[in-house]
CSV table of C-alpha atoms in Angstrom, one decimal:
chain,number,residue,atom,x,y,z
A,13,GLY,CA,31.7,15.6,-1.7
A,14,VAL,CA,31.3,15.6,2.1
A,15,PHE,CA,28.0,14.5,3.4
A,16,VAL,CA,26.8,17.1,5.8
A,17,ALA,CA,25.0,15.2,8.4
A,18,TYR,CA,24.0,18.1,10.5
A,19,ASP,CA,22.4,20.2,7.8
A,20,PHE,CA,20.7,17.1,6.4
A,21,THR,CA,19.3,16.0,9.7
A,22,ARG,CA,18.2,19.6,10.7
A,23,ARG,CA,16.6,20.1,7.2
A,24,HIS,CA,14.7,16.8,7.5
A,25,PHE,CA,13.7,17.1,11.0
A,26,PHE,CA,10.5,19.1,10.5
A,27,PHE,CA,9.7,16.8,7.4
A,28,GLY,CA,10.3,13.6,9.4
A,29,SER,CA,8.3,14.7,12.3
A,30,LEU,CA,5.4,15.6,10.2
A,31,LEU,CA,5.4,12.4,8.2
A,32,ALA,CA,5.5,10.4,11.5
A,33,GLY,CA,2.4,12.3,12.8
A,34,ALA,CA,4.2,14.6,15.3
A,35,VAL,CA,3.1,18.0,13.8
A,36,PRO,CA,-0.5,18.6,12.7
A,37,SER,CA,-0.4,19.3,8.9
A,38,ALA,CA,-3.1,21.7,8.9
A,39,GLY,CA,-3.1,22.9,12.5
A,40,PHE,CA,-6.5,21.5,13.7
A,41,GLY,CA,-6.4,24.2,16.5
A,42,SER,CA,-7.6,23.8,20.0
A,43,VAL,CA,-9.4,21.1,21.8
A,44,PRO,CA,-12.8,22.9,21.8
A,45,SER,CA,-12.6,23.3,18.1
A,46,LEU,CA,-11.7,19.6,17.7
A,47,ARG,CA,-14.8,18.8,19.7
A,48,ALA,CA,-16.9,21.1,17.4
A,49,LEU,CA,-15.6,19.1,14.4
A,50,GLY,CA,-16.8,15.9,16.0
A,51,TYR,CA,-13.5,14.6,17.6
A,52,LYS,CA,-13.7,12.5,20.5
A,53,SER,CA,-11.7,12.5,23.7
A,54,PRO,CA,-9.0,9.9,23.9
A,55,ASN,CA,-10.9,8.0,26.4
A,56,GLU,CA,-14.2,7.8,24.2
A,57,LYS,CA,-14.5,4.9,21.8
A,58,LEU,CA,-15.0,5.6,18.1
A,59,ASN,CA,-17.9,4.2,16.3
A,60,ILE,CA,-16.5,2.6,13.3
A,61,ALA,CA,-18.2,1.0,10.4
A,62,SER,CA,-16.5,-1.1,7.6
A,63,ILE,CA,-17.1,-1.2,3.8
A,64,GLY,CA,-15.9,-4.6,3.3
A,65,ALA,CA,-16.1,-7.5,5.8
A,66,GLY,CA,-14.2,-10.4,4.2
A,67,GLY,CA,-10.6,-10.8,3.1
A,68,LYS,CA,-8.4,-7.9,4.1
A,69,ALA,CA,-11.3,-6.1,5.6
A,70,ALA,CA,-11.6,-8.9,8.2
A,71,SER,CA,-8.2,-8.1,9.6
A,72,ASP,CA,-8.7,-4.4,9.4
A,73,ILE,CA,-11.9,-4.7,11.5
A,74,SER,CA,-9.9,-6.8,14.0
A,75,GLY,CA,-7.2,-4.2,14.0
A,76,CYS,CA,-9.8,-1.6,15.3
A,77,SER,CA,-11.8,-4.0,17.4
A,78,ASN,CA,-11.0,-2.2,20.7
A,79,GLU,CA,-13.2,0.6,19.5
A,80,ASN,CA,-17.0,0.1,18.7
A,81,ILE,CA,-17.7,-1.6,15.5
A,82,VAL,CA,-21.2,-0.4,14.6
A,83,ALA,CA,-22.1,-1.4,11.0
A,84,LEU,CA,-20.7,-3.8,8.3
A,85,CYS,CA,-21.2,-3.7,4.5
A,86,ASP,CA,-20.3,-6.4,2.0
A,87,VAL,CA,-21.6,-7.3,-1.4
A,88,ASP,CA,-20.5,-11.0,-0.9
A,89,GLU,CA,-22.3,-12.9,1.8
A,90,VAL,CA,-19.9,-15.9,1.6
A,91,ARG,CA,-16.8,-13.8,1.8
A,92,ALA,CA,-18.2,-11.8,4.7
A,93,ALA,CA,-19.7,-14.7,6.6
A,94,GLY,CA,-16.9,-14.8,9.4
A,95,LYS,CA,-17.2,-11.3,10.4
A,96,PHE,CA,-21.0,-11.1,9.9
A,97,LYS,CA,-21.3,-14.1,12.5
A,98,GLN,CA,-18.8,-12.5,14.8
A,99,TYR,CA,-20.9,-9.3,14.8
A,100,GLU,CA,-24.3,-10.9,14.3
A,101,LYS,CA,-26.2,-8.3,16.1
A,102,LEU,CA,-24.9,-5.3,14.0
A,103,PRO,CA,-26.8,-3.8,11.0
A,104,LYS,CA,-25.5,-5.3,7.7
A,105,TYR,CA,-25.6,-4.0,4.2
A,106,LYS,CA,-24.6,-4.8,0.7
A,107,ASP,CA,-24.8,-1.1,-0.5
A,108,PHE,CA,-22.5,1.3,1.4
A,109,ARG,CA,-24.5,4.3,0.2
A,110,LYS,CA,-27.6,2.8,2.1
A,111,MET,CA,-25.4,2.1,5.2
A,112,LEU,CA,-24.2,5.7,5.3
A,113,ASP,CA,-27.8,7.0,4.8
A,114,GLU,CA,-29.2,4.8,7.5
A,115,GLN,CA,-26.5,4.6,10.1
A,116,GLY,CA,-24.6,7.9,9.3
A,117,ALA,CA,-25.6,9.5,12.7
A,118,ASN,CA,-24.0,6.6,14.6
A,119,ILE,CA,-20.9,6.4,12.7
A,120,ASP,CA,-17.5,8.5,13.4
A,121,ALA,CA,-15.1,6.6,11.1
A,122,VAL,CA,-15.1,4.0,8.2
A,123,ILE,CA,-12.7,1.5,7.0
A,124,VAL,CA,-12.7,1.1,3.3
A,125,SER,CA,-11.3,-2.5,2.3
A,126,ILE,CA,-12.7,-3.4,-1.0
A,127,PRO,CA,-11.3,-3.8,-4.5
A,128,ASP,CA,-9.1,-0.9,-5.7
A,129,PHE,CA,-11.4,0.6,-8.2
A,130,MET,CA,-14.1,1.4,-5.6
A,131,HIS,CA,-11.8,2.9,-2.9
A,132,ALA,CA,-12.1,6.5,-4.1
A,133,THR,CA,-15.9,6.5,-4.5
A,134,ALA,CA,-16.5,4.8,-1.2
A,135,ALA,CA,-14.1,7.0,0.7
A,136,MET,CA,-15.3,10.2,-0.8
A,137,TRP,CA,-19.0,9.4,0.2
A,138,CYS,CA,-17.6,8.8,3.8
A,139,MET,CA,-15.6,12.0,3.9
A,140,GLU,CA,-18.3,14.3,2.5
A,141,ARG,CA,-20.5,13.1,5.5
A,142,GLY,CA,-17.7,14.0,7.9
A,143,LYS,CA,-16.5,10.5,8.4
A,144,HIS,CA,-12.8,9.8,9.1
A,145,VAL,CA,-11.4,7.1,6.7
A,146,TYR,CA,-8.8,4.2,6.8
A,147,VAL,CA,-8.5,3.3,3.1
A,148,GLN,CA,-6.5,0.2,2.1
A,149,LYS,CA,-3.6,0.6,-0.2
A,150,PRO,CA,-2.9,1.4,-3.1
A,151,LEU,CA,-5.4,4.1,-2.0
A,152,THR,CA,-6.9,4.4,-5.5
A,153,ARG,CA,-6.6,2.9,-8.9
A,154,THR,CA,-5.9,6.2,-10.7
A,155,ILE,CA,-3.9,9.3,-10.0
A,156,TRP,CA,-6.9,11.7,-10.5
A,157,GLU,CA,-8.8,9.8,-7.8
A,158,ALA,CA,-5.9,10.0,-5.4
A,159,ARG,CA,-5.7,13.8,-5.7
A,160,GLN,CA,-9.4,14.0,-5.3
A,161,LEU,CA,-9.1,12.2,-1.8
A,162,GLN,CA,-6.3,14.3,-0.7
A,163,GLU,CA,-8.4,17.5,-1.5
A,164,GLY,CA,-11.4,15.9,0.2
A,165,ALA,CA,-9.6,14.9,3.3
A,166,ASN,CA,-8.4,18.4,3.7
A,167,LYS,CA,-11.7,20.2,2.7
A,168,TYR,CA,-13.8,18.1,5.1
A,169,ARG,CA,-11.0,18.1,7.8
A,170,VAL,CA,-11.2,14.3,8.5
A,171,ALA,CA,-8.5,12.0,9.8
A,172,SER,CA,-7.2,9.7,7.1
A,173,GLN,CA,-4.7,6.7,6.8
A,174,MET,CA,-3.8,4.5,3.9
A,175,GLY,CA,-3.3,0.9,4.9
A,176,ASN,CA,0.4,0.5,4.2
A,177,GLN,CA,1.4,-0.8,7.5
A,178,GLY,CA,5.1,-0.7,6.7
A,179,TYR,CA,5.0,3.1,7.3
A,180,SER,CA,4.5,2.3,11.0
A,181,ASN,CA,7.4,0.0,11.2
A,182,GLU,CA,10.4,0.6,13.2
A,183,GLY,CA,12.7,-0.5,10.3
A,184,THR,CA,11.2,1.9,7.9
A,185,ARG,CA,12.0,4.8,10.3
A,186,GLN,CA,15.6,3.3,10.9
A,187,ALA,CA,16.2,3.1,7.3
A,188,ALA,CA,15.5,6.9,6.9
A,189,GLU,CA,17.6,7.7,9.8
A,190,MET,CA,20.6,5.7,8.6
A,191,ILE,CA,20.5,7.2,5.1
A,192,TRP,CA,20.0,10.7,6.6
A,193,ALA,CA,23.1,10.2,8.9
A,194,GLY,CA,25.2,9.4,5.8
A,195,GLU,CA,25.7,5.6,6.6
A,196,ILE,CA,25.8,4.7,3.0
A,197,GLY,CA,26.6,8.0,1.5
A,198,ASN,CA,24.6,9.5,-1.6
A,199,VAL,CA,22.0,6.9,-2.8
A,200,THR,CA,21.8,6.8,-6.6
A,201,GLU,CA,20.0,3.4,-7.2
A,202,VAL,CA,17.2,1.4,-5.5
A,203,HIS,CA,15.9,-2.0,-6.3
A,204,ALA,CA,12.7,-3.4,-5.0
A,205,TRP,CA,11.2,-6.8,-5.8
A,206,THR,CA,8.3,-9.1,-5.0
A,207,ASP,CA,7.0,-12.6,-5.8
A,208,ARG,CA,3.5,-11.0,-6.7
A,209,PRO,CA,1.5,-11.7,-8.6
A,210,ILE,CA,0.5,-14.9,-6.8
A,211,TRP,CA,-3.0,-14.5,-8.5
A,212,PRO,CA,-3.5,-15.1,-12.4
A,213,GLN,CA,-2.2,-12.3,-14.8
A,214,GLY,CA,-1.5,-12.2,-18.3
A,215,LEU,CA,-4.5,-14.2,-19.3
A,216,THR,CA,-5.9,-13.6,-22.9
A,217,GLN,CA,-9.5,-15.2,-22.8
A,218,ILE,CA,-12.4,-14.4,-20.7
A,219,PRO,CA,-14.5,-17.5,-19.8
A,220,ALA,CA,-18.2,-17.9,-20.7
A,221,PRO,CA,-20.8,-16.1,-18.7
A,222,GLU,CA,-22.5,-17.8,-15.8
A,223,PRO,CA,-25.5,-17.1,-13.5
A,224,VAL,CA,-24.5,-14.8,-10.6
A,225,PRO,CA,-24.6,-16.7,-7.2
A,226,ASN,CA,-27.5,-15.6,-5.1
A,227,THR,CA,-25.0,-14.7,-2.3
A,228,LEU,CA,-23.3,-12.0,-4.5
A,229,ASP,CA,-24.6,-8.7,-5.6
A,230,TRP,CA,-22.6,-8.5,-8.9
A,231,ASP,CA,-24.0,-5.1,-9.9
A,232,LEU,CA,-22.9,-3.5,-6.6
A,233,TRP,CA,-19.6,-5.4,-6.8
A,234,LEU,CA,-19.1,-3.7,-10.3
A,235,GLY,CA,-19.9,-0.4,-8.9
A,236,VAL,CA,-18.4,2.4,-11.0
A,237,ALA,CA,-16.9,-0.1,-13.6
A,238,GLU,CA,-18.4,-0.9,-17.0
A,239,LYS,CA,-21.1,-3.6,-16.9
A,240,ARG,CA,-20.0,-7.1,-17.8
A,241,PRO,CA,-21.3,-10.6,-17.3
A,242,TYR,CA,-20.3,-12.5,-14.2
A,243,THR,CA,-18.2,-15.7,-14.5
A,244,SER,CA,-16.4,-18.0,-12.2
A,245,GLY,CA,-14.3,-19.3,-15.0
A,246,GLY,CA,-16.2,-22.5,-15.0
A,247,PRO,CA,-15.0,-26.0,-13.7
A,248,ASP,CA,-11.6,-25.8,-15.3
A,249,TYR,CA,-10.8,-22.4,-13.6
A,250,LYS,CA,-9.7,-22.1,-9.9
A,251,SER,CA,-6.8,-20.1,-8.8
A,252,THR,CA,-4.6,-21.0,-6.0
A,253,ILE,CA,-5.2,-17.8,-4.2
A,254,GLY,CA,-8.2,-15.9,-5.4
A,255,GLY,CA,-10.8,-18.5,-6.0
A,256,TYR,CA,-12.7,-17.7,-9.2
A,257,PHE,CA,-12.2,-15.6,-12.3
A,258,TYR,CA,-12.7,-12.1,-10.9
A,259,GLN,CA,-13.5,-12.3,-7.3
A,260,PRO,CA,-12.9,-12.7,-4.4
A,261,ALA,CA,-9.2,-11.7,-5.0
A,262,ASN,CA,-8.3,-12.1,-8.6
A,263,TRP,CA,-9.4,-8.6,-9.5
A,264,ARG,CA,-6.0,-7.3,-8.8
A,265,GLY,CA,-4.8,-8.5,-12.0
A,266,PHE,CA,-7.4,-6.7,-14.2
A,267,TYR,CA,-6.8,-3.2,-15.6
A,268,ASP,CA,-10.4,-2.2,-14.8
A,269,PHE,CA,-10.4,-3.3,-11.2
A,270,GLY,CA,-6.8,-3.4,-9.7
A,271,CYS,CA,-3.2,-2.2,-10.0
A,272,GLY,CA,-1.4,-5.5,-10.3
A,273,ALA,CA,1.6,-6.5,-8.3
A,274,LEU,CA,2.4,-2.8,-7.8
A,275,GLY,CA,-1.0,-2.1,-6.2
A,276,ASP,CA,-0.6,-5.0,-3.7
A,277,MET,CA,3.1,-4.7,-2.6
A,278,ALA,CA,4.6,-1.3,-3.8
A,279,CYS,CA,3.0,0.7,-1.1
A,280,HIS,CA,4.7,-1.6,1.4
A,281,ILE,CA,8.1,-2.4,-0.1
A,282,LEU,CA,8.6,1.1,-1.6
A,283,GLY,CA,7.6,2.8,1.7
A,284,ALA,CA,11.2,2.9,3.2
A,285,PRO,CA,12.7,4.2,-0.1
A,286,ASN,CA,9.9,6.8,-0.5
A,287,LEU,CA,10.5,8.2,3.2
A,288,ALA,CA,14.2,7.9,3.4
A,289,LEU,CA,14.9,9.4,-0.2
A,290,GLN,CA,11.9,11.9,0.0
A,291,LEU,CA,11.2,10.8,-3.7
A,292,GLY,CA,8.5,13.1,-4.6
A,293,ALA,CA,7.5,12.9,-8.3
A,294,PRO,CA,9.7,11.2,-10.9
A,295,SER,CA,10.7,12.9,-14.1
A,296,SER,CA,10.1,9.5,-16.1
A,297,VAL,CA,8.9,6.0,-15.8
A,298,GLU,CA,9.3,3.0,-18.2
A,299,CYS,CA,8.5,-0.6,-18.3
A,300,ILE,CA,11.7,-2.1,-19.4
A,301,GLN,CA,10.8,-5.8,-19.3
A,302,LYS,CA,7.5,-7.5,-19.6
A,303,GLU,CA,6.4,-11.3,-19.9
A,304,GLY,CA,2.9,-12.5,-20.6
A,305,PRO,CA,1.1,-9.5,-22.1
A,306,SER,CA,-2.7,-9.2,-22.2
A,307,ASP,CA,-5.4,-6.8,-23.6
A,308,PHE,CA,-7.2,-6.7,-20.3
A,309,MET,CA,-4.8,-7.8,-17.6
A,310,PHE,CA,-1.5,-6.9,-16.2
A,311,PRO,CA,1.4,-9.0,-17.6
A,312,ALA,CA,2.6,-12.1,-15.8
A,313,LYS,CA,6.1,-10.4,-14.9
A,314,SER,CA,7.6,-7.1,-15.3
A,315,VAL,CA,10.6,-4.7,-14.5
A,316,ILE,CA,9.8,-0.9,-14.3
A,317,ARG,CA,12.3,1.8,-14.1
A,318,TYR,CA,11.5,5.3,-12.4
A,319,ASP,CA,14.0,8.2,-12.6
A,320,PHE,CA,13.8,10.8,-9.8
A,321,PRO,CA,15.6,14.2,-10.3
A,322,ALA,CA,17.9,15.6,-7.6
A,323,ARG,CA,16.1,16.7,-4.4
A,324,GLY,CA,17.7,19.3,-2.3
A,325,SER,CA,21.1,18.0,-1.4
A,326,MET,CA,20.2,14.3,-2.7
A,327,PRO,CA,21.4,13.3,-6.1
A,328,PRO,CA,19.2,11.9,-8.8
A,329,VAL,CA,18.1,8.3,-8.3
A,330,LYS,CA,17.0,5.5,-10.6
A,331,LEU,CA,14.6,3.0,-8.9
A,332,PHE,CA,13.9,-0.4,-10.4
A,333,TRP,CA,10.7,-2.4,-9.5
A,334,HIS,CA,10.8,-6.2,-10.2
A,335,ASP,CA,7.8,-8.4,-9.8
A,336,GLY,CA,6.8,-11.9,-10.7
A,337,LEU,CA,10.0,-13.3,-9.1
A,338,LYS,CA,10.7,-16.7,-7.5
A,339,GLU,CA,13.9,-15.5,-5.9
A,340,THR,CA,15.8,-12.3,-5.0
A,341,PRO,CA,17.0,-10.7,-8.3
A,342,THR,CA,20.8,-10.6,-8.9
A,343,ILE,CA,21.9,-7.0,-8.4
A,344,PRO,CA,25.2,-5.7,-9.5
A,345,GLY,CA,27.6,-4.9,-6.7
A,346,VAL,CA,25.9,-6.9,-4.1
A,347,PRO,CA,28.1,-9.5,-2.6
A,348,GLU,CA,27.4,-13.0,-3.8
A,349,GLY,CA,25.4,-15.1,-1.2
A,350,GLU,CA,24.4,-12.0,0.7
A,351,LEU,CA,20.7,-12.5,1.7
A,352,LEU,CA,18.5,-9.3,1.0
A,353,GLY,CA,15.2,-8.1,2.0
A,354,ASP,CA,13.0,-10.2,4.4
A,355,LEU,CA,14.9,-12.3,7.0
A,356,PRO,CA,15.6,-15.8,5.6
A,357,TYR,CA,13.4,-18.7,6.5
A,358,ALA,CA,13.9,-22.5,6.6
A,359,ARG,CA,12.9,-24.7,3.7
A,360,ARG,CA,10.1,-26.9,5.0
A,361,PRO,CA,10.3,-30.6,4.4
A,362,GLU,CA,7.8,-31.8,2.0
A,363,GLY,CA,4.5,-32.4,3.8
A,364,ALA,CA,5.5,-30.6,7.0
A,365,PRO,CA,3.0,-28.1,8.5
A,366,PRO,CA,3.7,-24.5,8.2
A,367,PRO,CA,5.2,-22.9,11.4
A,368,PRO,CA,2.8,-20.9,13.5
A,369,THR,CA,2.4,-17.3,12.5
A,370,PRO,CA,3.9,-15.0,15.2
A,371,PRO,CA,1.3,-12.5,16.5
A,372,ARG,CA,1.3,-9.1,14.7
A,373,THR,CA,1.5,-6.0,16.7
A,374,GLY,CA,0.5,-3.3,14.3
A,375,PHE,CA,3.5,-3.8,12.2
A,376,VAL,CA,5.7,-1.6,14.5
A,377,GLY,CA,8.3,-4.2,14.1
A,378,ASN,CA,11.5,-5.2,15.9
A,379,VAL,CA,15.0,-3.9,15.6
A,380,PHE,CA,17.4,-6.1,13.5
A,381,ASP,CA,19.2,-8.4,15.8
A,382,TYR,CA,22.7,-9.6,14.5
A,383,GLU,CA,22.9,-12.6,16.7
A,384,LYS,CA,19.6,-13.9,15.9
A,385,TYR,CA,20.1,-13.4,12.3
A,386,GLN,CA,23.4,-15.4,12.6
A,387,ALA,CA,21.5,-18.2,14.3
A,388,ILE,CA,19.1,-18.3,11.4
A,389,THR,CA,21.7,-18.3,8.6
A,390,ASN,CA,24.1,-20.7,10.4
A,391,ALA,CA,21.3,-23.4,11.0
A,392,ALA,CA,21.9,-26.7,9.5
A,393,GLU,CA,19.0,-26.8,7.1
A,394,LYS,CA,19.2,-24.7,4.0
A,395,ARG,CA,17.8,-21.2,4.6
A,396,VAL,CA,16.2,-19.2,1.8
A,397,PRO,CA,15.4,-15.4,1.6
A,398,PRO,CA,11.7,-14.7,0.8
A,399,PRO,CA,11.4,-13.0,-2.6
A,400,ASP,CA,10.3,-9.5,-1.3
A,401,GLY,CA,12.5,-6.7,-0.2
A,402,SER,CA,14.5,-3.6,-1.4
A,403,VAL,CA,18.2,-2.6,-1.4
A,404,PHE,CA,19.5,1.0,-1.4
A,405,ILE,CA,22.8,1.5,-3.3
A,406,GLY,CA,24.9,4.4,-2.1
A,407,ASP,CA,28.4,5.7,-2.9
A,408,LYS,CA,29.8,4.6,0.5
A,409,GLY,CA,27.8,1.3,1.1
A,410,MET,CA,24.4,-0.5,0.8
A,411,LEU,CA,21.4,-1.0,2.9
A,412,THR,CA,18.6,-3.5,2.6
A,413,THR,CA,15.0,-3.8,4.1
A,414,GLY,CA,12.2,-6.3,4.0
A,415,THR,CA,8.6,-6.2,2.9
A,416,TYR,CA,7.3,-3.7,5.5
A,417,GLY,CA,10.7,-2.0,6.1
A,418,GLU,CA,11.6,-4.7,8.7
A,419,ALA,CA,15.0,-6.2,9.1
A,420,THR,CA,16.7,-3.0,8.1
A,421,ARG,CA,20.5,-3.6,8.0
A,422,LEU,CA,23.7,-2.7,6.2
A,423,ILE,CA,25.4,-5.1,3.8
A,424,PRO,CA,27.5,-7.0,4.0
A,425,VAL,CA,25.6,-8.0,7.2
A,426,GLU,CA,29.0,-8.3,9.1
A,427,LYS,CA,28.7,-4.5,9.3
A,428,MET,CA,25.9,-5.0,11.8
A,429,ALA,CA,28.0,-6.9,14.3
A,430,ASP,CA,28.8,-4.0,16.6
A,431,TYR,CA,26.5,-1.5,14.9
A,432,HIS,CA,24.8,1.3,16.7
A,433,PHE,CA,21.7,2.9,15.1
A,434,PRO,CA,21.9,6.8,14.7
A,435,PRO,CA,20.0,9.1,17.0
A,436,GLN,CA,16.2,9.0,16.4
A,437,VAL,CA,14.8,12.0,14.6
A,438,LEU,CA,11.4,10.5,13.6
A,439,THR,CA,8.7,9.9,16.1
A,440,ARG,CA,7.8,6.2,16.7
A,441,SER,CA,4.4,4.8,15.8
A,442,PRO,CA,1.7,3.2,18.3
A,443,GLY,CA,0.8,0.9,15.4
A,444,HIS,CA,-0.9,1.5,12.2
A,445,TYR,CA,-4.5,1.4,13.3
A,446,ARG,CA,-3.8,2.9,16.7
A,447,ASP,CA,-2.2,5.9,14.8
A,448,TRP,CA,-5.3,6.5,12.8
A,449,ILE,CA,-7.7,6.1,15.7
A,450,ARG,CA,-5.6,8.6,17.7
A,451,ALA,CA,-5.9,11.0,14.8
A,452,CYS,CA,-9.8,10.4,14.6
A,453,LYS,CA,-9.9,11.6,18.1
A,454,GLY,CA,-8.1,14.9,17.5
A,455,GLY,CA,-4.4,13.7,17.9
A,456,ASP,CA,-1.6,14.2,15.4
A,457,PRO,CA,-2.2,13.2,11.8
A,458,ALA,CA,-1.5,9.5,11.2
A,459,CYS,CA,1.8,8.6,9.5
A,460,SER,CA,0.2,7.8,6.2
A,461,ASN,CA,-2.5,10.3,6.1
A,462,PHE,CA,-3.6,11.4,2.6
A,463,ASN,CA,-1.1,14.4,2.5
A,464,VAL,CA,1.7,11.9,2.8
A,465,ALA,CA,0.1,8.9,1.0
A,466,VAL,CA,-1.3,10.6,-2.0
A,467,PRO,CA,2.2,11.8,-3.5
A,468,PHE,CA,3.6,8.4,-2.7
A,469,VAL,CA,0.8,6.6,-4.5
A,470,GLU,CA,0.8,8.9,-7.3
A,471,TRP,CA,4.4,8.0,-8.5
A,472,MET,CA,3.7,4.3,-7.8
A,473,LEU,CA,0.6,4.5,-10.0
A,474,LEU,CA,2.7,5.9,-12.8
A,475,GLY,CA,4.3,2.5,-13.1
A,476,VAL,CA,0.9,0.9,-13.5
A,477,ILE,CA,0.2,3.1,-16.5
A,478,ALA,CA,3.7,2.3,-17.8
A,479,LEU,CA,2.7,-1.3,-17.9
A,480,ARG,CA,0.0,-0.4,-20.4
A,481,VAL,CA,1.9,2.0,-22.8
A,482,GLU,CA,5.2,1.3,-24.5
A,483,GLY,CA,8.3,3.3,-24.2
A,484,LYS,CA,9.5,6.0,-21.7
A,485,LEU,CA,6.9,8.3,-20.3
A,486,GLU,CA,8.0,11.9,-19.3
A,487,TRP,CA,6.0,13.1,-16.3
A,488,ASP,CA,4.8,16.7,-15.4
A,489,ALA,CA,3.4,16.4,-12.0
A,490,ALA,CA,2.3,20.0,-11.7
A,491,LYS,CA,0.2,19.7,-14.8
A,492,MET,CA,-0.8,16.0,-14.0
A,493,ARG,CA,0.2,14.8,-17.5
A,494,PHE,CA,2.7,13.0,-19.6
A,495,THR,CA,4.3,15.4,-21.8
A,496,ASN,CA,5.3,12.9,-24.6
A,497,ASN,CA,2.4,10.4,-24.9
A,498,PRO,CA,-1.3,11.5,-25.2
A,499,GLU,CA,-2.4,7.8,-25.1
A,500,ALA,CA,-0.9,7.5,-21.6
A,501,ASN,CA,-2.9,10.5,-20.3
A,502,LYS,CA,-6.2,8.7,-20.8
A,503,TYR,CA,-5.2,6.3,-17.9
A,504,LEU,CA,-4.9,9.1,-15.3
A,505,LYS,CA,-8.6,9.3,-14.6
A,506,PRO,CA,-11.4,6.7,-14.6
A,507,THR,CA,-14.7,6.6,-16.4
A,508,PHE,CA,-17.8,6.0,-14.2
A,509,ARG,CA,-20.7,4.0,-15.0
A,510,LYS,CA,-24.0,5.8,-15.3
A,511,GLY,CA,-25.6,6.1,-11.8
A,512,TRP,CA,-22.2,6.2,-10.1
A,513,SER,CA,-19.9,9.0,-9.4
A,514,LEU,CA,-17.1,9.9,-7.1
A,515,THR,CA,-19.5,12.1,-5.0
């Protein structure tokens, strides 16, 4: 049928503006009422604490460093050493509950950048105390916890943001606007892919217990999770990315602690499809391919299929997630030799140092430049596409984006030679952290606030469950249950160790 661009754009304008933080979702009211709720004027600096100081938390703290950083918490002194030294005069804690008790009066907002399984508990403790929260993706480990956080943010009227920076990217908004303008027609299929896991998955044996290092509070690290002995994996175990067996970063691969490759990258790579196609809840999810299964870890490699019903004027769409890849998957209909996803990069000669990393500016991103792209792909040395990205397949064409929604372009790429992007209907982001900070001070809701992030996270987490349960799972979002598999339903909500709870 004919693609009615006017109706489509008009119908999506409110949705798009809301998503990009142009319209307050709950109508916060007048400035005086904002002041009463503890919001600050745009010129006043926020007092920000961080739960987590090493790893990703370090860059999150840096992203907010134009405000006042007032307290830091981390269970691992070695991991946190860099930030602890940088902010040597600040109060430091291992237990976030103690930090909130002792420093609460001096804290406006909190960054939560710790392993996935502790996000919900830490964030809820903050929100109950009236603190705004920035919570790293994938927000939570389970769907029940995600819904609790959405309810909590609305109940306590705090500003929230999930750390999926791609939602602030220019290319993510361009992808939505191109699709809404009918550039590739009706989208019926999406593929997304990643080279994750780059940490161990699919292991079948847990190494012998060892004494806990005196720089780590293992009991606090375990938090809500079931008790288990500490192990570094011993002298024969050392992963290339995460160090030792569970931590500091290998926890992603464990059912009890993380969400595998989906938890690391889906909130980034699937952001553009989620926004552009307004995906909502799928009707079913199934792991259709799996390599390296394990009783306690995610598999080494997988392909997951999601099926979404029609949404308004948009037809049903099937979405495929591919992880554990070394190169871009072969996708039927894509012209041979076409480079998809992230912009290609040069193969480094063996032993050559890596090129300098360009400075990041909040992942707002740059517009695709056809001439620069041609210069990259026509260079003498072999260019290869990084194995992260997505492709939209429509009945009139195709479109691809990179990890964070960047490098958005039509394919074949020659279509971009004289291309003009459609009119903007989405507001543009000032940067992912800045967006949240603005919301904390009473501005518009951040682009990935929990009212936006939770429905997205929820369908992504269905794939995490599909990796643990065989067969197609039929999903009833309204009742928060799988209708055809009681076993799968037990993974919707976590168990909490005695002495710990969500609140």
